[in-house]
Short mmCIF file of C-alpha atoms and ligand atoms in Angstrom, two decimals:
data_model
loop_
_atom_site.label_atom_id
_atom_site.label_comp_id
_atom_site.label_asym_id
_atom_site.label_seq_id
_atom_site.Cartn_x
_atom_site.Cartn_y
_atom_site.Cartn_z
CA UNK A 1 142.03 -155.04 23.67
CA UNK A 2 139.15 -153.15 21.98
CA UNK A 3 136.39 -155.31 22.20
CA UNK A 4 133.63 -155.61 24.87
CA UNK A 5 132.65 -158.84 26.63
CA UNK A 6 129.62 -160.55 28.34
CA UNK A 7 131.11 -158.36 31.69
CA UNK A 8 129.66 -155.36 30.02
CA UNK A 9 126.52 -156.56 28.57
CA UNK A 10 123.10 -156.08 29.93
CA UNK A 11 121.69 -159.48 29.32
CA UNK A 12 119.18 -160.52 31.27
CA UNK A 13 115.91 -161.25 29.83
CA UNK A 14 117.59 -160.91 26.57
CA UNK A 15 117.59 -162.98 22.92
CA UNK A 16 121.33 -163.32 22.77
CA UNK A 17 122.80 -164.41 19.18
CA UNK A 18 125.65 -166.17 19.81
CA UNK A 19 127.80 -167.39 17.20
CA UNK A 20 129.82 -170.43 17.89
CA UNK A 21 131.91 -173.04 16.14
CA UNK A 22 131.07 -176.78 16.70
CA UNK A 23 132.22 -177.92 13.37
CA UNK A 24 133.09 -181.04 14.77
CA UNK A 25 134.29 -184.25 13.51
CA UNK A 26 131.03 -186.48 13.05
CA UNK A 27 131.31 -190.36 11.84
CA UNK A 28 128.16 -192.17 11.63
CA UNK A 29 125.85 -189.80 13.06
CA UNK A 30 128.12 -189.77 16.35
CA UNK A 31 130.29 -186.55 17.50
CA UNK A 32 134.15 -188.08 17.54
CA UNK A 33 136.01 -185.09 19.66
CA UNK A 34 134.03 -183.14 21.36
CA UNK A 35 137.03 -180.01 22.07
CA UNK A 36 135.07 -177.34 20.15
CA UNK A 37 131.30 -178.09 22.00
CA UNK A 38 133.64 -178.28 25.61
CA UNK A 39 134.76 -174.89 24.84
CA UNK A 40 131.95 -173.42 24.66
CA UNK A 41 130.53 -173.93 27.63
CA UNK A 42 131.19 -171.45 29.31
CA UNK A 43 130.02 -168.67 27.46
CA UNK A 44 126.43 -170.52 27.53
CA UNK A 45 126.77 -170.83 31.12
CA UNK A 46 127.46 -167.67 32.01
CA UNK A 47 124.67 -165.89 29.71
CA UNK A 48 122.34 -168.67 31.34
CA UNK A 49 122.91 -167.57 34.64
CA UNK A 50 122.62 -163.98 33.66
CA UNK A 51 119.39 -165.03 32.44
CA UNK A 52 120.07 -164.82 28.64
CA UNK A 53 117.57 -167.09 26.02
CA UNK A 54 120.63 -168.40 24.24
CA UNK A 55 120.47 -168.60 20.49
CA UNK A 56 123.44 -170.75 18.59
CA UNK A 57 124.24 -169.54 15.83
CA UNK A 58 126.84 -172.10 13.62
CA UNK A 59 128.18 -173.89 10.93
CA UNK A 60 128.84 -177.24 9.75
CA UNK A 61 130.68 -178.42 6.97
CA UNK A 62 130.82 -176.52 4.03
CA UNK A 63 127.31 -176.83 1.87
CA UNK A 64 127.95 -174.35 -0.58
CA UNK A 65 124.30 -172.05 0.40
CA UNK A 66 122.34 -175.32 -0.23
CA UNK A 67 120.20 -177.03 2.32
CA UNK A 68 122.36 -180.66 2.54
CA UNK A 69 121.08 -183.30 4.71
CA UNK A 70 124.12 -184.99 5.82
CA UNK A 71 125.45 -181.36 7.18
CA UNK A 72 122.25 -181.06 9.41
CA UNK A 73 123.44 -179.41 12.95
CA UNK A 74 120.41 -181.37 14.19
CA UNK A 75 123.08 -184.48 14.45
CA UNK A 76 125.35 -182.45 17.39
CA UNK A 77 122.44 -181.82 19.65
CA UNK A 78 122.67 -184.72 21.51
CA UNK A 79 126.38 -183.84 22.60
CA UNK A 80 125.48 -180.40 23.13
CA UNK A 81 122.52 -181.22 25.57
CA UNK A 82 125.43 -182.82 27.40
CA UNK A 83 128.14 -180.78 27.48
CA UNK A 84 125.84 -178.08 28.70
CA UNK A 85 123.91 -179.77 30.89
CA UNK A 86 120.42 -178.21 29.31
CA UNK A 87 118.06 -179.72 26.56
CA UNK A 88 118.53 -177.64 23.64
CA UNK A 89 115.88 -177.30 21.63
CA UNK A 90 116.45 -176.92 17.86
CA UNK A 91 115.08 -174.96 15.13
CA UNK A 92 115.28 -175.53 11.40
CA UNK A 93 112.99 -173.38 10.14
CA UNK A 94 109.70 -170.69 11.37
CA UNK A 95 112.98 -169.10 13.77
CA UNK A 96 110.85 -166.25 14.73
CA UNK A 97 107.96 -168.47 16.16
CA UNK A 98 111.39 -170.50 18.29
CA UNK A 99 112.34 -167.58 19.69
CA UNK A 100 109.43 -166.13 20.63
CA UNK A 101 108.96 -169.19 22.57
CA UNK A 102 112.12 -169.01 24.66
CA UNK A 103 112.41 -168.27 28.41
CA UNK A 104 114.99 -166.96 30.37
CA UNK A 105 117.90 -169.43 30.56
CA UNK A 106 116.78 -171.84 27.25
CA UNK A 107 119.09 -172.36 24.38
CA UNK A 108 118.05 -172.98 21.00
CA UNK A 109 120.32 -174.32 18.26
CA UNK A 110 119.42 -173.05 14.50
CA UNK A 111 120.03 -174.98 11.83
CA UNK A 112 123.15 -174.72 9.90
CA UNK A 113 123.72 -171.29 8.93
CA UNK A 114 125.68 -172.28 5.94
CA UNK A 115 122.47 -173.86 4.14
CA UNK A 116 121.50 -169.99 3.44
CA UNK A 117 123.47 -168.54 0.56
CA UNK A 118 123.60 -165.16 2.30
CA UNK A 119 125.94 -166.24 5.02
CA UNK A 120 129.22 -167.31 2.78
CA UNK A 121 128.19 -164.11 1.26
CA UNK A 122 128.05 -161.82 4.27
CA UNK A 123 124.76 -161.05 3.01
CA UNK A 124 123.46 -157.57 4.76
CA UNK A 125 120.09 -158.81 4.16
CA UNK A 126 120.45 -162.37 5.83
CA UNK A 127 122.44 -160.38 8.61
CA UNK A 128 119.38 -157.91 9.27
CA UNK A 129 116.40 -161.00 9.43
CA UNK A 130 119.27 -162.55 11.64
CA UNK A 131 119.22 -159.21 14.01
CA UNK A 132 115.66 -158.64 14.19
CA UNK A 133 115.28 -161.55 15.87
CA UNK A 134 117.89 -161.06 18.53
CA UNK A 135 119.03 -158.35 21.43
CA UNK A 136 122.63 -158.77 21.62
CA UNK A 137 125.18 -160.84 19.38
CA UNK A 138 127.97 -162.60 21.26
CA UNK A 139 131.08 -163.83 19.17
CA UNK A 140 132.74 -167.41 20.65
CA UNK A 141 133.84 -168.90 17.30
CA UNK A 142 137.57 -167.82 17.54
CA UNK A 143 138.00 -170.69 14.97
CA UNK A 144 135.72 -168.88 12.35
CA UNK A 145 136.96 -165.53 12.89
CA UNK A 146 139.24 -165.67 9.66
CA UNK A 147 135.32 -165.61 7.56
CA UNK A 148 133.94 -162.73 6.84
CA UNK A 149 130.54 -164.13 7.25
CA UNK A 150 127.02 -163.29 7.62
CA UNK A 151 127.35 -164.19 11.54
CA UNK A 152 130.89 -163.82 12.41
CA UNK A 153 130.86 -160.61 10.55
CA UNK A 154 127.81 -158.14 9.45
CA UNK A 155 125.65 -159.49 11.98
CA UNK A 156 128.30 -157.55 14.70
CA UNK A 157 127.81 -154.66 13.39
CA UNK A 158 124.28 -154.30 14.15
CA UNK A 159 123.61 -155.25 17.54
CA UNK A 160 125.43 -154.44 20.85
CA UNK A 161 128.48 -157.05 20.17
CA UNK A 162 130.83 -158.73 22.53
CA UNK A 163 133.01 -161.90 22.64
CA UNK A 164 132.13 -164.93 24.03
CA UNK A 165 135.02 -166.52 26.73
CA UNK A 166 136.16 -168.83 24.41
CA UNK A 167 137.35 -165.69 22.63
CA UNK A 168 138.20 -163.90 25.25
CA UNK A 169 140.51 -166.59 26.35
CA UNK A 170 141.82 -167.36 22.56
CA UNK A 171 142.53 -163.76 22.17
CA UNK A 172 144.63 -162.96 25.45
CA UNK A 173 146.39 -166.42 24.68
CA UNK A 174 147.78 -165.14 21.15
CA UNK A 175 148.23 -161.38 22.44
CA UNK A 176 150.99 -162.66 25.02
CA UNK A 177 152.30 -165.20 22.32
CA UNK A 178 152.83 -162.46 19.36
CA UNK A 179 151.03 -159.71 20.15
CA UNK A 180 153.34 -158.78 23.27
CA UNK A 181 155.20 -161.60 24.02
CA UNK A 182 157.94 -161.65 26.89
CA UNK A 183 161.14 -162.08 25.00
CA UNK A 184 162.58 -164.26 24.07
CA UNK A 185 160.36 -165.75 21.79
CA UNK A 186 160.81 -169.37 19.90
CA UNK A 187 158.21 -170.26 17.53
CA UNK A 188 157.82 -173.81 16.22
CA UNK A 189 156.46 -174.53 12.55
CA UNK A 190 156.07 -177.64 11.19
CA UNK A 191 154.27 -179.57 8.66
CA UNK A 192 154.42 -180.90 5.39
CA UNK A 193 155.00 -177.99 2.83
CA UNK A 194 156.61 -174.19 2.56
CA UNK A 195 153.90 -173.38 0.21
CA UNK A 196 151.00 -173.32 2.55
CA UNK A 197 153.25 -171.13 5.76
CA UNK A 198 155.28 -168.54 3.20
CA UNK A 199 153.28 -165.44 4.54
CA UNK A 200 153.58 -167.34 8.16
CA UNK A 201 157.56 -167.86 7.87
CA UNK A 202 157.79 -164.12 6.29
CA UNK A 203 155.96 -162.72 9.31
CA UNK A 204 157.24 -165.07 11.95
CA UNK A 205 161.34 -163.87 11.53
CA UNK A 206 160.25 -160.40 12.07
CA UNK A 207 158.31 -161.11 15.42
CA UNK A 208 160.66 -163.95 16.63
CA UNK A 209 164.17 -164.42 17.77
CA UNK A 210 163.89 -168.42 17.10
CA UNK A 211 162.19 -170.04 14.33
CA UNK A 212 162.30 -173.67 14.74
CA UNK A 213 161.88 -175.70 11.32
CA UNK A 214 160.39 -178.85 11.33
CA UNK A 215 158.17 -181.19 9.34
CA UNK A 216 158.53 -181.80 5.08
CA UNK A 217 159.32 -177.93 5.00
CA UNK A 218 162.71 -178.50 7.24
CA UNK A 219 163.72 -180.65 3.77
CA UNK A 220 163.13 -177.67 1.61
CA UNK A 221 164.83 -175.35 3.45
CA UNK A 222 167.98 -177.75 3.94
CA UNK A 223 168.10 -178.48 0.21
CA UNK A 224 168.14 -175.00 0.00
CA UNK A 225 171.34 -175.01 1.91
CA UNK A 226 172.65 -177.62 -0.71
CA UNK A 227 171.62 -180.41 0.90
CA UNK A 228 170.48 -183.84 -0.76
CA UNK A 229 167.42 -184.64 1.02
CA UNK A 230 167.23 -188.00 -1.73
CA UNK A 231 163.88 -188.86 -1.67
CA UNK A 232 162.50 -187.23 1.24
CA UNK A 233 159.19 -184.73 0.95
CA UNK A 234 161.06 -181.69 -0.68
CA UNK A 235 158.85 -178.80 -2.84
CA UNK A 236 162.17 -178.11 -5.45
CA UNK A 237 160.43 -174.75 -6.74
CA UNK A 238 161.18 -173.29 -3.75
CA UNK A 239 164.07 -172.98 -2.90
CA UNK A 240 164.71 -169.60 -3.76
CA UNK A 241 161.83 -168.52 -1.68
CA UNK A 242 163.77 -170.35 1.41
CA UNK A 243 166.87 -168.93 0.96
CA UNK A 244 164.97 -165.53 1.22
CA UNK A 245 163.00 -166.51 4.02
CA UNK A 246 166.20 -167.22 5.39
CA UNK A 247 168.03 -164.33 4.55
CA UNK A 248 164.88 -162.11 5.94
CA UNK A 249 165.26 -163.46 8.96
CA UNK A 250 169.17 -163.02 9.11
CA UNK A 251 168.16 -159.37 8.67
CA UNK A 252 165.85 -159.41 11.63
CA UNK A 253 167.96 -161.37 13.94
CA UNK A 254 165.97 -164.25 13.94
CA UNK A 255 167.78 -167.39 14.20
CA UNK A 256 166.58 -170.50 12.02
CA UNK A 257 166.69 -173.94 13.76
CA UNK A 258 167.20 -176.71 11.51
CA UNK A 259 167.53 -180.49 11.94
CA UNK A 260 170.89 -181.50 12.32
CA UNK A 261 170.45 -185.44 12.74
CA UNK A 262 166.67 -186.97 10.96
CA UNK A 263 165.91 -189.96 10.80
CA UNK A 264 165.18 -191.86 7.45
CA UNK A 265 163.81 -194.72 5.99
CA UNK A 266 163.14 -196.28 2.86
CA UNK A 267 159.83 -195.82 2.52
CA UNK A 268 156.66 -194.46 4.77
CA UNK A 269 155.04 -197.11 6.79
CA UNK A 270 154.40 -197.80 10.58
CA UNK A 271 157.55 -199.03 11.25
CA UNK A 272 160.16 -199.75 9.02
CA UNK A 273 163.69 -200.20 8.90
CA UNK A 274 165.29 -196.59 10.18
CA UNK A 275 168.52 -194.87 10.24
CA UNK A 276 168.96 -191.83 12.16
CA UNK A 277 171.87 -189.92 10.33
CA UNK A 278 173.51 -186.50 9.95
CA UNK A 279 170.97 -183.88 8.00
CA UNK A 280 173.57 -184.02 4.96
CA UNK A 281 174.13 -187.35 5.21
CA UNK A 282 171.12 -189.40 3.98
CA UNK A 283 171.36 -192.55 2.25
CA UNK A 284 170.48 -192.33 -1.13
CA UNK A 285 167.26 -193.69 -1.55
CA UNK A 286 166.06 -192.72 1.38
CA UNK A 287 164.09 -189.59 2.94
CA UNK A 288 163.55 -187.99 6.19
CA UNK A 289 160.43 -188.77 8.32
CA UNK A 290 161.33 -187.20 11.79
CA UNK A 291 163.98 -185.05 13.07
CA UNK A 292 166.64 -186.87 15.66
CA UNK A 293 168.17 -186.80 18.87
CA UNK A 294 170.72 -184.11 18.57
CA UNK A 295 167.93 -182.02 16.81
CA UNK A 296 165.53 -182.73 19.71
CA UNK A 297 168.66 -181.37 22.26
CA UNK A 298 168.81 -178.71 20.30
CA UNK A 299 165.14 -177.32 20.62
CA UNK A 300 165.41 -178.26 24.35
CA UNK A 301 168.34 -175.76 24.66
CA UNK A 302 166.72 -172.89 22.98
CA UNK A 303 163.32 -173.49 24.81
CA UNK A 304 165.28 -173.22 27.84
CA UNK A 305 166.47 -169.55 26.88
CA UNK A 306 163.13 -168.43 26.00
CA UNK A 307 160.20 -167.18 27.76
CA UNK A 308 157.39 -167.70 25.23
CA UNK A 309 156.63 -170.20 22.62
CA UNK A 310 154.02 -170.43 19.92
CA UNK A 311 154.33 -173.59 18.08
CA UNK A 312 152.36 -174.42 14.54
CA UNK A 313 152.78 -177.93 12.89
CA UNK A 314 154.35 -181.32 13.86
CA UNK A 315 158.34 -181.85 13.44
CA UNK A 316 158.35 -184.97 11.70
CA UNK A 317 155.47 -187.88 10.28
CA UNK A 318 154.11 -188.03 13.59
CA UNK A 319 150.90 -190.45 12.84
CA UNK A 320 153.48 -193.20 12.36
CA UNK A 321 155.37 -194.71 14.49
CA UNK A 322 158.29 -193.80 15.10
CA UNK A 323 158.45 -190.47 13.28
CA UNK A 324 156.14 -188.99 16.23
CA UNK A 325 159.92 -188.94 18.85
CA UNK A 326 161.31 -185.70 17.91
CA UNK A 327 157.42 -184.02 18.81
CA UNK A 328 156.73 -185.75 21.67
CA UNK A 329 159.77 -185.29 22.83
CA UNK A 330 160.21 -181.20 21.93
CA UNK A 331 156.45 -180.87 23.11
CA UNK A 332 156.92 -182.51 26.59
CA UNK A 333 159.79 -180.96 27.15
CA UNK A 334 158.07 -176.79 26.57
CA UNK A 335 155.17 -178.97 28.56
CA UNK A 336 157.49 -178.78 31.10
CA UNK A 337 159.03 -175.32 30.85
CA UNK A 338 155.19 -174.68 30.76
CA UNK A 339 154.33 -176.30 34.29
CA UNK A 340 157.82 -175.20 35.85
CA UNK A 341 156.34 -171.20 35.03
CA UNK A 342 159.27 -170.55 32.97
CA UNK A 343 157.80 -170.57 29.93
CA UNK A 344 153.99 -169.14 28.12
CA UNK A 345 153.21 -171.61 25.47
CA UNK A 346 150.80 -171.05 22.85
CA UNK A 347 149.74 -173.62 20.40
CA UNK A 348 147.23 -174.18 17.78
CA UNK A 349 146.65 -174.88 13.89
CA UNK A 350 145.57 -178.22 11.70
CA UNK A 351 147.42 -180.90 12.87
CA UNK A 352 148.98 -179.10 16.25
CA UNK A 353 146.09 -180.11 18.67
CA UNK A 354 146.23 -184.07 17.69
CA UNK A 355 150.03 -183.87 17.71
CA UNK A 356 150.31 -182.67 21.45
CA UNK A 357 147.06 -184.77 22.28
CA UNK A 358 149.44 -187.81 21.03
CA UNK A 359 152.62 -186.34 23.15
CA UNK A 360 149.96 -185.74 26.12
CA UNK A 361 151.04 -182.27 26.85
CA UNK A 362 147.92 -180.71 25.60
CA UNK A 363 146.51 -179.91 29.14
CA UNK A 364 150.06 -178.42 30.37
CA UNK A 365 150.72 -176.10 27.41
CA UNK A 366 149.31 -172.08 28.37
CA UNK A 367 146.52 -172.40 25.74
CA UNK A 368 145.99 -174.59 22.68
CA UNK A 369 143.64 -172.98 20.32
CA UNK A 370 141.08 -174.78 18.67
CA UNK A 371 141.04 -172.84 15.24
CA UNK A 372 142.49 -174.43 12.06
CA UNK A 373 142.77 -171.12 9.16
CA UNK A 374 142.09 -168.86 11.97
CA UNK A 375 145.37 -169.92 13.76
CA UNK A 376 147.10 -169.43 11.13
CA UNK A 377 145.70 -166.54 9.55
CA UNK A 378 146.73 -165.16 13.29
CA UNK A 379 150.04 -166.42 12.94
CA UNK A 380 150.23 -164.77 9.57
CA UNK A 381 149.80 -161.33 11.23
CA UNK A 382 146.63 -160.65 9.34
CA UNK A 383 143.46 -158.96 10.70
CA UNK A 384 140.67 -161.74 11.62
CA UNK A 385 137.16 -159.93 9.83
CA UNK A 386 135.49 -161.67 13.12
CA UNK A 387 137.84 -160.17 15.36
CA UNK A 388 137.69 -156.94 13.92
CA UNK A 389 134.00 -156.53 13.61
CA UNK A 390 133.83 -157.04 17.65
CA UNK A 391 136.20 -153.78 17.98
CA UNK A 392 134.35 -151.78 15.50
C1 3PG B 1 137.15 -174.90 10.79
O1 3PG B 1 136.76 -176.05 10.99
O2 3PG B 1 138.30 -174.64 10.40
C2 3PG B 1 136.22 -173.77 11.09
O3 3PG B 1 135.03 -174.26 11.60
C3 3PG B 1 135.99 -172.96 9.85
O4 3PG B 1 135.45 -173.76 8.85
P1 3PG B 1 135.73 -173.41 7.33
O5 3PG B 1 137.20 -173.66 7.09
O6 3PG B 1 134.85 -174.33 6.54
O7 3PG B 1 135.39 -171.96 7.12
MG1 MG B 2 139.13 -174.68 7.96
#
């Protein structure tokens, strides 16, 4: 892959920019998951010991170019200091004096790059007082790659630019999950709509022999068969678009998994009174929150027969009990295939990581990515403006 990384970097003694993503989920002043600070660790330990001064570059929240309190990054230094084992200092303003303070090894945090209108903006301007202060820029926000951003973007162009091993790693991971996969290849989408994964379905039938359906957009795509999902999660104005989704992928000899047993209930609650049924058999009044048993043997019998696996989106209402089976179940068994060598899994996307974090597969999978739009954006087939500023 075109891009260089901090193996080919002279870096010692040197201001490093390095953009990273520790967007992370923050309740009452207190860092929640801690995945996307872990993950870049590293990166900082590795310029560290080449005797980089480590700048952070990130983001937090989305404040619209407008300095906003509550979206201070000042709030994730304490788990930062942690994680990498240093005292980062922290800057929020007078960045040239900060730096110019640094020695070899020291890591600085700046304050949230969003609060400057020029980054959204992928202001040249912003970009250049960014650079001036700086030797090299390192890229490790993988998950922020999809932004064509002051720091993820112009800022690469104009110093010596490499990627961080967070996106080293993330990169590899999806090359030998799309990019050039060992055949054949299952991918698993799942999640609530069709809407929000139509230029992710219409890329995914050309690049995979299975597509496994799961989630509220299985429903859509049975009704589009002619089944009555009753009252189940359904997007109606669709249906057209699934049947050529479908027939797309009939073209490209990609085979569509859906459910063939779900399992229904009245109404959605932890809990409730359930049925598991034939796909074109629900109860009227009813709607599917999970996909079955039969379904489940199903995806274990493909998974079996293929040799990579990228999987997007839960298979049924997996943050209630019991509509988390058919996932747990599907995930621990490509877990699994994973461990066993027979399989390269590759996972990532919204609600992905907390699914298999609930099955408790996440550490057995090949690589879970961290990124949210990025991931799918990926998945999508588009180019990432982060990515493709580090090959420029
Ligand atoms: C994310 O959390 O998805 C990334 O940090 C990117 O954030 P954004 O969606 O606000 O650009
Ligand atoms: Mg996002």
């Amino acid at each position: 892959m075109g891009f260089r990384t901090l193996d080919d970097m002279e870096l010692s003694g040197k201001v490093v920019l390095t953009r990273v993503d520790i967007n992370v989920p923050v309740e009452n002043g207190r860092v929640t998951d801690t995945t996307r600070i872990d993950r870049i660790v590293p990166t900082v330990r590795d310029l560290r010991a080449a005797g980089a001064r480590v700048v952070l570059l990130a983001h937090f929240g989305r404040p619209k170019g407008k300095v906003v309190p509550e979206m201070s990054l000042k709030q994730v230094v304490p788990s930062l200091s942690d994680a990498l084992g240093v005292e980062v200092g922290f800057a929020d303003g007078n960045y040239g004096q900060a730096v110019s303070g640094m020695e070899d090894g020291d890591v600085l945090l700046f304050e949230n790059v969003r609060f400057n209108p020029g980054e959204e903006s992928d202001d040249e301007g912003f970009a250049r007082r960014l650079a001036g202060l700086g030797d090299v820029y390192c890229n490790d926000a993988f998950s922020a790659a999809h932004r064509a951003h002051a720091t993820t973007h112009a800022l690469a162009r104009m110093l010596p630019a490499c990627a961080g091993r967070s996106m080293e790693a993330e990169l590899k991971a999806l090359e030998a999950a799309l990019g050039s996969p060992r055949p054949p290849v299952a991918a698993v989408v799942g999640g609530a709509k069709v809407s929000s994964k139509l230029d992710l379905l219409a890329n995914l039938v050309t690049k995979v022999q299975h597509l496994i359906i799961g989630g509220g957009m299985a429903n859509t795509f049975l009704a589009a068969q002619g089944v009555d999902v009753q009252k189940s999660l359904c997007e109606h104005d669709l249906l057209d678009t699934a049947r050529d989704i479908a027939a797309r992928a009939e073209q490209a000899g990609c085979t569509i998994l859906l459910p063939r047993d779900v399992v229904v209930a009245q109404e959605f609650r932890a809990n409730p009174e359930t049925r598991t049924v034939k796909a074109e058999e629900v109860p009227e009044g009813w709607m599917i929150l999970d996909a079955g048993p039969d379904s489940v043997m199903h995806i274990r019998t493909v998974l079996d027969g293929c040799a990579t696996l990228v999987w997007n989106g839960p298979l049924g209402a997996f943050e209630m009990e019991p509509f988390d089976r058919a996932t747990t179940a599907a995930a621990q068994h490509a877990a699994k295939l994973t461990r066993d060598g027979a399989l390269v899994s590759v996972a990532g996307g919204g609600d992905t990581v907390a699914a298999l974090n609930h099955a408790g597969v996440a550490e057995d999978f090949t690589y879970i990515s961290t990124a949210g739009g990025a991931f799918l954006e990926w998945m999508e087939g588009k180019e990432l403006p982060g990515v493709a500023a580090l090959s420029a």
